[in-house]
Coordinates of C-alpha atoms and ligand atoms in Angstrom, one line a residue:
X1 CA -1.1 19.9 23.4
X2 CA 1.4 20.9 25.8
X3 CA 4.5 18.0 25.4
X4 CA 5.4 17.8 29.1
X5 CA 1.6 16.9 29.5
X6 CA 1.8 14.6 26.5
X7 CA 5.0 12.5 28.1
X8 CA 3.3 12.3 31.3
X9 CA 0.9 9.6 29.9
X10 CA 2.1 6.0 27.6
X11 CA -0.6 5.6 24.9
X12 CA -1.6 2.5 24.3
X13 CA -3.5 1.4 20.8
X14 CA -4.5 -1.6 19.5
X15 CA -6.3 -2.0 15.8
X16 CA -8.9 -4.4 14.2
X17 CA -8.8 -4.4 10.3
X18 CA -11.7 -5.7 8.3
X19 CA -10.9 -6.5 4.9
X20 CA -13.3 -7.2 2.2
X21 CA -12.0 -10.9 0.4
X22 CA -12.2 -10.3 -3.6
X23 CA -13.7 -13.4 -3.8
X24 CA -16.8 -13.5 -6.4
X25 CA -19.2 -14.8 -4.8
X26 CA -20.5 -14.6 -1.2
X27 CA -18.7 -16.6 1.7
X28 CA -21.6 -19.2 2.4
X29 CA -23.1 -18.7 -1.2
X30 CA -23.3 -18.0 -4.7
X31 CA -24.8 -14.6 -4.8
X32 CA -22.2 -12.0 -6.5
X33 CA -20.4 -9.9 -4.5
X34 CA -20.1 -7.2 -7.4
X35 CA -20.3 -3.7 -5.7
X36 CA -22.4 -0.6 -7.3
X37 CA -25.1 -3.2 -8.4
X38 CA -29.0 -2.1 -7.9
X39 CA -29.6 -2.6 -3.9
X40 CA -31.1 -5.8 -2.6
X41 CA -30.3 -7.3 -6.1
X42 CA -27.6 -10.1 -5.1
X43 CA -29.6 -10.8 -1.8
X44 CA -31.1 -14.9 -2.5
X45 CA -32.6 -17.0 0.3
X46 CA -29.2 -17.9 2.0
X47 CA -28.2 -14.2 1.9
X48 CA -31.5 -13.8 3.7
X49 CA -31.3 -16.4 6.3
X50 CA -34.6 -18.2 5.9
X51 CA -35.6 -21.0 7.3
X52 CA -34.6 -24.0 5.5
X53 CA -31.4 -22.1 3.7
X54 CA -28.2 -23.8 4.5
X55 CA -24.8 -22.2 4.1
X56 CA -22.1 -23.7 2.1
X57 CA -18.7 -22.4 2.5
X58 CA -17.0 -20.5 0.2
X59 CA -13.3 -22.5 -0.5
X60 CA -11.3 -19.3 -2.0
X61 CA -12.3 -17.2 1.2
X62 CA -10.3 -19.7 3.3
X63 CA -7.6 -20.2 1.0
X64 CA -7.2 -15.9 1.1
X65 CA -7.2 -16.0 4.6
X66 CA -4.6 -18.7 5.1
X67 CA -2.5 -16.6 2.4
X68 CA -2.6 -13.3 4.9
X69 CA -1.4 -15.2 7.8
X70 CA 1.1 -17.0 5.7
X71 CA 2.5 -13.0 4.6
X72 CA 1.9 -12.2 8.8
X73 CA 3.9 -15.6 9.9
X74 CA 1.0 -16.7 11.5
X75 CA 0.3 -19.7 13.2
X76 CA -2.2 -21.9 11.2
X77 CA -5.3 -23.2 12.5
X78 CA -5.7 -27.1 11.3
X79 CA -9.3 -27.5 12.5
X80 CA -11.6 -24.8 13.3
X81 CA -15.2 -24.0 13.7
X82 CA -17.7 -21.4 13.1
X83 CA -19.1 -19.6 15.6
X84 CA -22.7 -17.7 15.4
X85 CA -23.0 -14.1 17.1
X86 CA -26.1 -13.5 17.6
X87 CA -27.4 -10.1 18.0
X88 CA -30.4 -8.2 16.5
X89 CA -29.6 -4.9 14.1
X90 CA -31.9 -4.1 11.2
X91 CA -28.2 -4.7 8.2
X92 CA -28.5 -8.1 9.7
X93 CA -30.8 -10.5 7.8
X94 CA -30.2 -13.6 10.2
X95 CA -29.9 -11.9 13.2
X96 CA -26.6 -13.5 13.6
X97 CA -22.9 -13.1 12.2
X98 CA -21.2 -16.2 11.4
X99 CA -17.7 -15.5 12.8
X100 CA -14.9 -17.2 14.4
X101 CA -14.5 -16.9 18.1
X102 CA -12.6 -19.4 19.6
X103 CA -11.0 -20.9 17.1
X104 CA -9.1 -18.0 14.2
X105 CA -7.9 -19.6 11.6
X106 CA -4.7 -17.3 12.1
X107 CA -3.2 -16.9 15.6
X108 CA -0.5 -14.9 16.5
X109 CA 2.1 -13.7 13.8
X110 CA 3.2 -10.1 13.4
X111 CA 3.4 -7.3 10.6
X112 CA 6.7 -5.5 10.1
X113 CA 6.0 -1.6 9.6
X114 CA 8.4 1.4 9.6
X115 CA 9.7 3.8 11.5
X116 CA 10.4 7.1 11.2
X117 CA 13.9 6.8 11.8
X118 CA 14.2 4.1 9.3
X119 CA 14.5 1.4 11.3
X120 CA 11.4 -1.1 11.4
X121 CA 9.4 -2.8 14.3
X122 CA 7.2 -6.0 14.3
X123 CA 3.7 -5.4 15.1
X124 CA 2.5 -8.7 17.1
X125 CA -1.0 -9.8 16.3
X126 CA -3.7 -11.2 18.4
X127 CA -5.4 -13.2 15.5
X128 CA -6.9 -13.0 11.8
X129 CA -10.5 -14.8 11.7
X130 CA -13.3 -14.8 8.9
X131 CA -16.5 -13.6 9.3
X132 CA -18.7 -12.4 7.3
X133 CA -19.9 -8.4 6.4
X134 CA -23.6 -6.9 7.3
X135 CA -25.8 -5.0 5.0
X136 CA -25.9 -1.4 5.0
X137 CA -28.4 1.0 6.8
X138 CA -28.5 4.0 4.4
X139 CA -30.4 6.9 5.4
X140 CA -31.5 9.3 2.5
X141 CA -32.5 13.4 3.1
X142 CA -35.7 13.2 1.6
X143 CA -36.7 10.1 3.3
X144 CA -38.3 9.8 6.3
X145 CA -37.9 5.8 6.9
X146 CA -34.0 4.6 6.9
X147 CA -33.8 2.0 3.6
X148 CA -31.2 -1.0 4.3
X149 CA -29.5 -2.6 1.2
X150 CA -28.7 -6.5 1.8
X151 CA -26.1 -6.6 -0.5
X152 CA -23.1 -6.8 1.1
X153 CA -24.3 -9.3 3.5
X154 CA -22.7 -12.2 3.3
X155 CA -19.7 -10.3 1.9
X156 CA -16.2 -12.2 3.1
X157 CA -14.3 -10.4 5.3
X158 CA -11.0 -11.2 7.4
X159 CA -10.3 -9.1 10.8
X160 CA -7.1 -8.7 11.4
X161 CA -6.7 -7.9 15.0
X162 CA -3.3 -6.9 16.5
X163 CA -2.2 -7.0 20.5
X164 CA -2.5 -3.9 22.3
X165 CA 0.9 -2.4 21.2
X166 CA 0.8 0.1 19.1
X167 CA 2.4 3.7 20.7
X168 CA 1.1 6.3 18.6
X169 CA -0.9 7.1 15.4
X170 CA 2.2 7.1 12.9
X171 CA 2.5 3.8 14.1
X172 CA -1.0 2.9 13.6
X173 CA -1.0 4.7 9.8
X174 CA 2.5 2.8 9.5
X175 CA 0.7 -0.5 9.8
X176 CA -2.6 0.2 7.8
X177 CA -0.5 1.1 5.1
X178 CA 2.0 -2.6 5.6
X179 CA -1.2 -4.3 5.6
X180 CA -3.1 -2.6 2.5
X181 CA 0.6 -3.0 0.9
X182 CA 0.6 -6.7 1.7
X183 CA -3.4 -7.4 0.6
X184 CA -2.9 -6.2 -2.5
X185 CA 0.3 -8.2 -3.3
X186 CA -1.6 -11.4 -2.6
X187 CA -4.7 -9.6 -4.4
X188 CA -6.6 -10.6 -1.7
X189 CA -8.9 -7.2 -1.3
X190 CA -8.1 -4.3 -2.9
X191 CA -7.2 -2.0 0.3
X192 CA -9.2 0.8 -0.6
X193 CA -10.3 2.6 2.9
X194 CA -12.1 4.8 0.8
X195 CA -14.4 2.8 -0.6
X196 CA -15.1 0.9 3.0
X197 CA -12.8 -2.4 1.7
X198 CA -10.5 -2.0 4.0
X199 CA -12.2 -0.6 7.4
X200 CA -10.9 -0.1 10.7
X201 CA -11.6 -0.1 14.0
X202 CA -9.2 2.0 16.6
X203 CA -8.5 1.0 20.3
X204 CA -6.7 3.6 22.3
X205 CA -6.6 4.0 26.0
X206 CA -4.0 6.3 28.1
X207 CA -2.0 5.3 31.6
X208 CA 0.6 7.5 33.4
X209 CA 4.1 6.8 32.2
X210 CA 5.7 4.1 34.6
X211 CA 2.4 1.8 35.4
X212 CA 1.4 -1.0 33.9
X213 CA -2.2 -1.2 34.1
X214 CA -3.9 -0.6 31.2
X215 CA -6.1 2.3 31.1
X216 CA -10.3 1.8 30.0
X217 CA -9.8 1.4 26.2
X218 CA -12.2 3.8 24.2
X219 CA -13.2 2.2 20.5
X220 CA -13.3 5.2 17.3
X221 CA -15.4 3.9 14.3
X222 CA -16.3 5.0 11.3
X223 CA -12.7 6.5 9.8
X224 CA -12.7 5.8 5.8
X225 CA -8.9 7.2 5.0
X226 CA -5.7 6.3 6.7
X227 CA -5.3 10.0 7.2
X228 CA -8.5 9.7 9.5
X229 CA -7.6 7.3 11.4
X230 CA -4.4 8.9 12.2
X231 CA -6.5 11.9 13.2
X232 CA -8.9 10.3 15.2
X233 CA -6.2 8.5 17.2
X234 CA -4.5 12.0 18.0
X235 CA -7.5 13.6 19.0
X236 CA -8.8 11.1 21.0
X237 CA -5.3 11.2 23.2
X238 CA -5.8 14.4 23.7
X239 CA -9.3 14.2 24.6
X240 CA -8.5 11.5 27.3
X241 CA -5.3 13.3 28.7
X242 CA -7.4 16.3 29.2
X243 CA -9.8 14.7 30.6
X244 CA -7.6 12.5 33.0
X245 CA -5.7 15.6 33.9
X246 CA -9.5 17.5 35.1
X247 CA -10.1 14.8 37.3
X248 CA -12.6 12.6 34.9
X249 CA -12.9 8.9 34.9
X250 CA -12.9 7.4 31.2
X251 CA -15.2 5.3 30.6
X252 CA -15.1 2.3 28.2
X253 CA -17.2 3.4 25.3
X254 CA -17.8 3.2 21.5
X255 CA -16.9 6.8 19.9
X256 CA -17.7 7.9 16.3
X257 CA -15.4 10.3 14.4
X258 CA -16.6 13.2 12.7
X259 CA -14.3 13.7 9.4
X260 CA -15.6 17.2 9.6
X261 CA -14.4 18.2 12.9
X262 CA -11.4 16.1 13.3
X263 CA -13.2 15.0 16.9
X264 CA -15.1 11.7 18.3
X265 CA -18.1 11.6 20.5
X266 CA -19.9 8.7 22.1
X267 CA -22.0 6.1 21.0
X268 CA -22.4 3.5 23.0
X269 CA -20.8 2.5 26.6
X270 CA -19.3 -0.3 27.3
X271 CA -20.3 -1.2 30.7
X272 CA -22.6 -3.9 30.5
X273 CA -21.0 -6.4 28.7
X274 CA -22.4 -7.3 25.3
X275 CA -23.6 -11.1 25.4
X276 CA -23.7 -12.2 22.1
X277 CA -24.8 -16.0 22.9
X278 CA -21.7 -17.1 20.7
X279 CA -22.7 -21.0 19.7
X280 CA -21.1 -23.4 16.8
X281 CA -23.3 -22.9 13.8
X282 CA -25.0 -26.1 13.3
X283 CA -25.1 -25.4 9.8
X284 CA -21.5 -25.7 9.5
X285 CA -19.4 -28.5 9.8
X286 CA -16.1 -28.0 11.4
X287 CA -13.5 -27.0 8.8
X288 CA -10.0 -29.1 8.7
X289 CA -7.1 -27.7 6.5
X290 CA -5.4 -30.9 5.1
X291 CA -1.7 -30.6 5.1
X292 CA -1.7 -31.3 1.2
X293 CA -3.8 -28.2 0.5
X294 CA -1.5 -25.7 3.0
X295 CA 1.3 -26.4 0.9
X296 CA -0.4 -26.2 -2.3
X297 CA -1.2 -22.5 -0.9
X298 CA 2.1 -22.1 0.7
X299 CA 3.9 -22.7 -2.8
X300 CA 1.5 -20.1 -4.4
X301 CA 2.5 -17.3 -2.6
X302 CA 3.7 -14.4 -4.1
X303 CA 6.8 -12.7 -3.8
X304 CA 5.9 -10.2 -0.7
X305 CA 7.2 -6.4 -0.2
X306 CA 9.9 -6.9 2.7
X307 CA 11.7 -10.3 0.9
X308 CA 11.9 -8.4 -2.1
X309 CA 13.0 -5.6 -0.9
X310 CA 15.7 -7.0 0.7
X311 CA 16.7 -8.8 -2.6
X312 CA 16.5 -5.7 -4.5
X313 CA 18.9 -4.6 -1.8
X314 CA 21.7 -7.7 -1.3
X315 CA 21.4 -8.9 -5.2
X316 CA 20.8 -5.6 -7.4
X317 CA 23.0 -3.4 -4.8
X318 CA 20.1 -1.0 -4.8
X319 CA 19.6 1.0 -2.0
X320 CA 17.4 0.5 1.1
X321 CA 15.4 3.4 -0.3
X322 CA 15.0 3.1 -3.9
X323 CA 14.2 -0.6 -2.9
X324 CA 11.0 0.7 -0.3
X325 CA 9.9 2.6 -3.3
X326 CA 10.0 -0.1 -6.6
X327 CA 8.6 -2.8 -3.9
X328 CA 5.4 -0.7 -3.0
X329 CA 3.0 -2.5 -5.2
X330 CA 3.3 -5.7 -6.5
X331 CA 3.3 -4.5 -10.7
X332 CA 6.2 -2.0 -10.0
X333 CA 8.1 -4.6 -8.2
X334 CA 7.5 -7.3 -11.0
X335 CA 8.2 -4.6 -14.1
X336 CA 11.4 -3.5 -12.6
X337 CA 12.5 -7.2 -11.8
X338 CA 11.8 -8.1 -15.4
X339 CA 14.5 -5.5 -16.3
X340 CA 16.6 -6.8 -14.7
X341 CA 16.6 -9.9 -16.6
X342 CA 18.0 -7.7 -19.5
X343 CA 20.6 -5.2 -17.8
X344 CA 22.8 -5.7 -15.4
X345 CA 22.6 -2.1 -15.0
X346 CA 20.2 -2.8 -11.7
X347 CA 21.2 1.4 -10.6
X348 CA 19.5 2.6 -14.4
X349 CA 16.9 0.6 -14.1
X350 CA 15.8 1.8 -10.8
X351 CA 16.2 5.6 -11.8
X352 CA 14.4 4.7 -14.8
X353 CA 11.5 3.2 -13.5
X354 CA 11.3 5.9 -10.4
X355 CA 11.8 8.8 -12.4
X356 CA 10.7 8.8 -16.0
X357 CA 8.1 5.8 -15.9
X358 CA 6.4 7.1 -12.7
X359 CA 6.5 10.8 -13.8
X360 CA 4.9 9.9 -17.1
X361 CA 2.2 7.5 -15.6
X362 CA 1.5 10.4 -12.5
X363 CA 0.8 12.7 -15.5
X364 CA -1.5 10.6 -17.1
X365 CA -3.0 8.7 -14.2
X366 CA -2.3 5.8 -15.2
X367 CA -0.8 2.6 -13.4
X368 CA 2.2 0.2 -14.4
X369 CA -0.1 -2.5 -15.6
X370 CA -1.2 -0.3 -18.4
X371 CA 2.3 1.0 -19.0
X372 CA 2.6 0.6 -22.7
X373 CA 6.3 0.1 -23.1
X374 CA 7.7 -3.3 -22.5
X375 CA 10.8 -4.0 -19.9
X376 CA 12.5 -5.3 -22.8
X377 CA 12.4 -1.9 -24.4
X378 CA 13.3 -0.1 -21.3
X379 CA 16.8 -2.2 -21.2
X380 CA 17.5 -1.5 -25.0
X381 CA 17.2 2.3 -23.8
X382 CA 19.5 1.7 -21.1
X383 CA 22.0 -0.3 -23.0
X384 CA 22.2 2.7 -25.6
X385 CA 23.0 4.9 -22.9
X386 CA 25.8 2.5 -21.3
X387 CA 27.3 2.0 -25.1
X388 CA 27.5 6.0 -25.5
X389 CA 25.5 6.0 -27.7
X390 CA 23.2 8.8 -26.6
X391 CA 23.1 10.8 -23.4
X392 CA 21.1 10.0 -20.7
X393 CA 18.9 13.4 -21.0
X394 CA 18.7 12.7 -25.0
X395 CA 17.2 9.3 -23.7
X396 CA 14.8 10.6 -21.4
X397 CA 14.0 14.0 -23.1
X398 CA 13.5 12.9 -26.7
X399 CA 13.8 9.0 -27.4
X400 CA 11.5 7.7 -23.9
X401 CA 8.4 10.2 -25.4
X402 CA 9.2 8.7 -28.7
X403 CA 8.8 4.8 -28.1
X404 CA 6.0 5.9 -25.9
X405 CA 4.1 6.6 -29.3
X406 CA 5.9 3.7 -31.0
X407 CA 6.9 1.3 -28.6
X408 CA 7.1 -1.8 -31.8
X409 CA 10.6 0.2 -32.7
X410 CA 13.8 -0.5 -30.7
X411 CA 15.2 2.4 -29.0
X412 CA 18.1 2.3 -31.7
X413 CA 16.0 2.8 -34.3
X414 CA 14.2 5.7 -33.2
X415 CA 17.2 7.7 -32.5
X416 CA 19.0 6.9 -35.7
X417 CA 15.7 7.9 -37.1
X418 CA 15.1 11.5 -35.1
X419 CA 19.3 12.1 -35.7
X420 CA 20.2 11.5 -32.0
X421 CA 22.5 9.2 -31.8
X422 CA 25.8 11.4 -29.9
X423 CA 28.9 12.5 -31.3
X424 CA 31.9 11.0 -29.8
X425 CA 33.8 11.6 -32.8
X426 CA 37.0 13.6 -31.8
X427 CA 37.8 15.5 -35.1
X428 CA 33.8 16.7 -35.5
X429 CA 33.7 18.1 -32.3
X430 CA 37.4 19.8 -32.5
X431 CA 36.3 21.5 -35.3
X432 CA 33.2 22.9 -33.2
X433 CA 35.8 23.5 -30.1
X434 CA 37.7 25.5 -32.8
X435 CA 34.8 28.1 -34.2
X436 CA 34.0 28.4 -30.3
X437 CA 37.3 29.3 -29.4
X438 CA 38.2 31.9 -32.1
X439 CA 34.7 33.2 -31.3
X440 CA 35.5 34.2 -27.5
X441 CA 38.8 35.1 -27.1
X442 CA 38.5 37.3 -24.0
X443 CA 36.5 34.0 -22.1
X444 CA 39.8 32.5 -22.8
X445 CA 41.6 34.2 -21.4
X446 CA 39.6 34.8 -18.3
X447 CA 39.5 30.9 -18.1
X448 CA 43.6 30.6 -17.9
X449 CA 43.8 33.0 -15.7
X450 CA 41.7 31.5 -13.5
X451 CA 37.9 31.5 -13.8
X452 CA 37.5 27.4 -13.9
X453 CA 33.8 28.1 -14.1
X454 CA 33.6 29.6 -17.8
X455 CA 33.6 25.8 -18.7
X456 CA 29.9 25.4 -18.2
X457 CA 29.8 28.0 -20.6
X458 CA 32.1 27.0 -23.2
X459 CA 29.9 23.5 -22.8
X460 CA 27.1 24.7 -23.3
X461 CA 27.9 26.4 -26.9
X462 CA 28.9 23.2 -27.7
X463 CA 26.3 20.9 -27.1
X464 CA 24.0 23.8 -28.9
X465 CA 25.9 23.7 -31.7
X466 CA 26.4 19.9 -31.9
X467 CA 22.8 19.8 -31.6
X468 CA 22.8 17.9 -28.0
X469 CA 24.8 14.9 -29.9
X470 CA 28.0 15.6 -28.3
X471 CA 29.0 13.1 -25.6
X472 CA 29.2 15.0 -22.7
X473 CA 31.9 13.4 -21.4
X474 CA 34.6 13.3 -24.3
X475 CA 33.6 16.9 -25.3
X476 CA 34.3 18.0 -21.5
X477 CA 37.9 16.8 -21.8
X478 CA 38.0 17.7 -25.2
X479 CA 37.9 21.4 -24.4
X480 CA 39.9 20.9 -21.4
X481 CA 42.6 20.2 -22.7
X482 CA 42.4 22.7 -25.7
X483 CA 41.5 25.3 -23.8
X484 CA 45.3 24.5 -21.4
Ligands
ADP1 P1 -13.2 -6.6 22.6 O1 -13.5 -8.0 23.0 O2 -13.8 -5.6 23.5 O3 -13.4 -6.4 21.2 P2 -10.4 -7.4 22.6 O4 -9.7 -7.8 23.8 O5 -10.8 -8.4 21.7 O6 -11.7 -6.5 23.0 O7 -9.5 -6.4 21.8 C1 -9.9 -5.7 20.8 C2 -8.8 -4.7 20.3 O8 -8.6 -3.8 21.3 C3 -7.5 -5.4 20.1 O9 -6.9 -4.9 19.0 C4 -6.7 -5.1 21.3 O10 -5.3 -5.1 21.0 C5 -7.2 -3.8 21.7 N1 -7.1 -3.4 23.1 C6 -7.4 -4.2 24.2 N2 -7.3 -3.6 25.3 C7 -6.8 -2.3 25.0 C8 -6.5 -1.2 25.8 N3 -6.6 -1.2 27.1 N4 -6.1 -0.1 25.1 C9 -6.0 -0.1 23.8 N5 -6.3 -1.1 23.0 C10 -6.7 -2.3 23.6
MG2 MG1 -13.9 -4.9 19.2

């Protein structure tokens, strides 16, 4: 779209996350919440809402949800109830949700996320509430009736639901990506969009730059990668500028996104307002969070992304960079700090873990917490690089593939083994400098007269003929200074 049209309107998004708890068993019972199993196979009474069943709730979902809005500097709900939204849909055993309406056990609180100039901005939230998931409609090609599996009823969920402030959909990938980052660091849910444990729903309306009345705010549904949401979100501004800009009214209304085509069409309007006859489930008793038990949760919180990333920054000197990259999951973050408790070469460990570790587990597919070689050993390497002992391309070249087959050996021991260790000995490597010299006379020659760059040469020979052991440093000035 044209960008003068584009600036003519302020976008205006607001997001509502549903995260799937990794608790085991359902959030008012004990069925499991294993995904993949045979459908309709963890479904028992309470599941199915018959009469009689009561609900018990489930302690770990509350204790995850207290976590998130501890990470989101959230205000803390003491006493809270929970509400039942009642509305009829074939997923929906009881014919109600059990949700919180007026009373989130989270309110307020933001989510730092990043810009694209580097500099960061706090995304306020509206609220985090439980609630828990529906079944799922699933409609095969050869059969005529649509099937519905109950098994994810009953499924925990939080809804993360931020204020109407996101600008555009960088920002809006830039905060599903902070919040997947930060679920997964309190292992919460694993943050897979793919997989529908992390869904979201997208909020976007358009106004002319300069007012201040919100515009009719269009919902998109149904996006299962970050990527799509981000498309959705662009599309759908473009649908309503063009729209605006013919002379059309938007309406409020539930769109659907098409992963195919990139576009959205409608659903369902918005006009008459849904009544869902919210009520305090009588089942329930009202829930109060003892001050004992917050700080019990409070002290178990994990280190999170930005406060180690800053650390990584003030006490390891890294930079702001290198520190984004080691904090984004939780098992980098926590390998790297644990070699740091055995180098103070912070800058090494960094490069080490961000360019040989990753490289090797990218190839292989394969993620930190399966990484076979201890911290321990990684700082040995480092150490015999910072005592000269071998260079750093012998390291990563030769002796990392090495202790990756036997990581029981010390790095030391390998490279005495394989012949590596480096030759700083100043007679041995005269004596190459020597044979080299005689060898090329005219390069000599060239070199005095001028032609500095024939050293790169001259190096090379020698670190072939020393077999790579030659200390790159002491065999540079080494031949310097022979060579006049
Ligand atoms: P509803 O009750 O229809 O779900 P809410 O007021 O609870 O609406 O808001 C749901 C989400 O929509 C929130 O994330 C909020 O920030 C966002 N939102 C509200 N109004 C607008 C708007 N005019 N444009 C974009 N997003 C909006
Ligand atoms: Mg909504």
């Amino acid at each position: 779209m044209d960008n003068a049209l584009r600036e003519k309107y302020t976008v205006v998004i607001g997001l509502e996350v549903h995260a799937q708890l990794l608790t085991q068993s359902k959030i008012y019972n004990t069925d499991s919440t294993e995904y993949g199993n045979l459908p309709n196979t963890n479904v028992s009474a309470i599941t199915l809402g018959h009469p009689g069943t009561l609900p018990i709730l489930n302690k770990k979902v509350v204790e995850y949800a207290i976590k998130m809005g501890l990470a989101c500097n959230c205000n803390i709900t003491r006493e809270m109830i929970f509400d039942r939204k009642n509305y009829f849909y074939p997923d929906l055993p009881k014919g109600y949700q059990i949700t919180q309406d007026r009373t989130p056990i989270c309110v307020g609180g933001n989510v730092a996320i990043n810009l694209k100039d580097g500099t960061e901005r706090n995304i306020a939230l509206n609220r985090i509430h439980i609630e828990e998931d529906a079944g799922k409609s699933i409609h095969l090609d050869q059969e005529e009736d649509t099937l519905v599996d109950y098994n994810r009823a009953g499924v925990p969920l939080i809804e993360i639901v931020t204020e109407p402030v996101l600008k555009d959909s960088y920002e809006a990938h830039a905060f599903l990506t902070e919040v997947r980052r930060l679920v997964r660091y309190l292992e919460i849910c694993d943050g897979n969009m793919e997989e529908g444990s992390m869904r979201c729903d997208t909020n976007i309306s358009i106004m002319p730059v300069g007012t201040t009345e919100f515009g009719p705010k269009v919902e998109v549904k149904n996006m299962n990668s970050m990527r799509n949401v981000q498309r959705a979100i662009d599309f759908e501004i473009e649908r309503q500028i063009m729209a605006v800009e013919s002379g059309e009214i938007i309406e409020s209304e539930t769109r659907d996104f098409d992963a195919s085509t990139g576009t959205t069409s409608g659903m369902r309007t918005k006009e008459a307002l849904n009544d869902y006859r919210y009520f305090p489930d009588p089942d329930l008793s009202p829930l109060q969070i003892s001050k004992e038990w917050l700080q019990e949760i409070e002290s178990s919180m994990p280190g999170l992304p930005r406060e180690l990333s800053l650390k990584f920054i003030n006490e390891y000197g890294l930079t702001a960079y290198d520190a984004r990259v080691l904090t984004d999951d939780r098992e980098t973050a926590v390998y790297f700090e644990e070699i740091c408790l055995h180098t103070h070469n912070y800058k090494a460990a960094s490069n080490w873990v961000m360019g040989p570790v990753k490289s090797h587990l990218n190839e292989n597919g394969l993620s930190i917490g399966n990484f076979k070689l201890s911290a321990k050993r990684l700082s040995e390497l480092i150490a015999l690089i910072d005592a000269g002992k071998v260079s750093f391309s012998v390291a990563s070249q030769h002796l990392f593939p090495e202790l990756l087959i036997s990581p029981d050996k010390t790095p030391l021991e390998i490279a005495e083994a394989l012949n590596l260790i480096q030759d700083s000995d100043g007679d041995k490597l005269g004596e190459i400098i020597d044979a080299i010299v005689s060898e090329f006379p005219e390069k000599v020659k060239q070199y005095q007269r001028g032609q500095k760059g024939i050293l790169s040469m001259f190096m090379g020979e020698l670190m072939k003929r020393s077999k790579g052991k030659a200390d790159p440093k002491v065999a540079n000035e080494l031949l310097r200074s022979r060579l006049g």
